[in-house]
C-alpha angles and dihedrals in degrees: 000000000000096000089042087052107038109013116223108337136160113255083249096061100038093075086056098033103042103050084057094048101057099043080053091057085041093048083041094057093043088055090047096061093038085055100050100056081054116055095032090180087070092038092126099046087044088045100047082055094054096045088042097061087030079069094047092049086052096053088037081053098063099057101039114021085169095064099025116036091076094051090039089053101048093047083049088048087042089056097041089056086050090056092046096247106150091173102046086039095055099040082051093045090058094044088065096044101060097036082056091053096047097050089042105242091150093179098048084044084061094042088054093052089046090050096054090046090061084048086062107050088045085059098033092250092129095149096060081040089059094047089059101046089057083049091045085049084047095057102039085053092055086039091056098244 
C-alpha cells in the first residue's frame, strides 16, 4: 500500500507526503459521486471515481479504523444519495459523523454534517438541513475556520 500511495519516498517525507495523499483520493471520491448526481451525462465515468476510492477506503479501513471509518462512511453515505437511498445515506452520514467526532477530526465532522444537509434539501427535509449545518457551523468555530 505504501509504495501504491506515495511511490517511492524517504521515511522523512512520508509523514508529510502520505496524510496529503489519502484525503486527495477522499476529496477525489467525494467529487466523483457529486459529480456524478450532477452531469448525469457523465453519471457512469463520476461514479466509477467515487467507487474506486470507496475500495481503497475499505481496504485503508482494515488496517487503520481510527483514520479511515469516517472517510469510508461519507463516501458510503455519498453513494447511497446517488442511488437515491435515504435510508442507507443517512444511517452512513451519521456514521461519519460520529467516527469523525470520536477520533477527533473536527473538519471532516463538519464536512460530514455539510454533506447530510445537502442530502435533505435534496429530499425537502430542510428542517433536519438546517439541523446539520448548525452543526456543520458548530464544528468549523471549535476547529478555529
Amino acid at each position: 500500500e505504501w509504495y501504491e500511495l506515495g511511490g517511492k519516498v524517504d521515511r522523512t517525507s512520508t509523514q508529510i507526503l502520505f496524510p496529503r495523499r489519502i484525503f486527495g483520493f477522499f476529496i477525489d471520491g467525494m467529487i466523483g459521486l457529486s459529480f456524478a448526481r450532477k452531469y448525469t451525462d457523465e453519471r457512469e465515468m463520476w461514479e466509477e471515481v467515487g467507487n474506486s476510492m470507496i475500495s481503497k477506503f475499505q481496504r485503508w479501513r482494515e488496517s487503520s479504523e481510527w483514520n479511515f471509518a469516517n472517510k469510508l462512511s461519507l463516501l458510503l453515505a455519498e453513494r447511497y444519495f446517488l442511488e437515491g437511498d435515504q435510508e442507507n445515506a443517512f444511517e452512513h452520514y451519521d456514521k461519519a459523523i460520529k467516527y469523525a467526532c470520536d477520533h477527533r477530526f473536527i473538519h471532516e465532522e463538519g464536512l460530514a454534517n455539510v454533506a447530510a444537509a445537502k442530502c435533505c434539501l435534496h429530499f425537502g427535509r430542510t428542517k433536519e438541513a438546517l439541523e446539520y449545518y448548525n452543526k456543520a457551523k458548530d464544528c468549523y468555530t471549535r476547529w478555529g475556520a
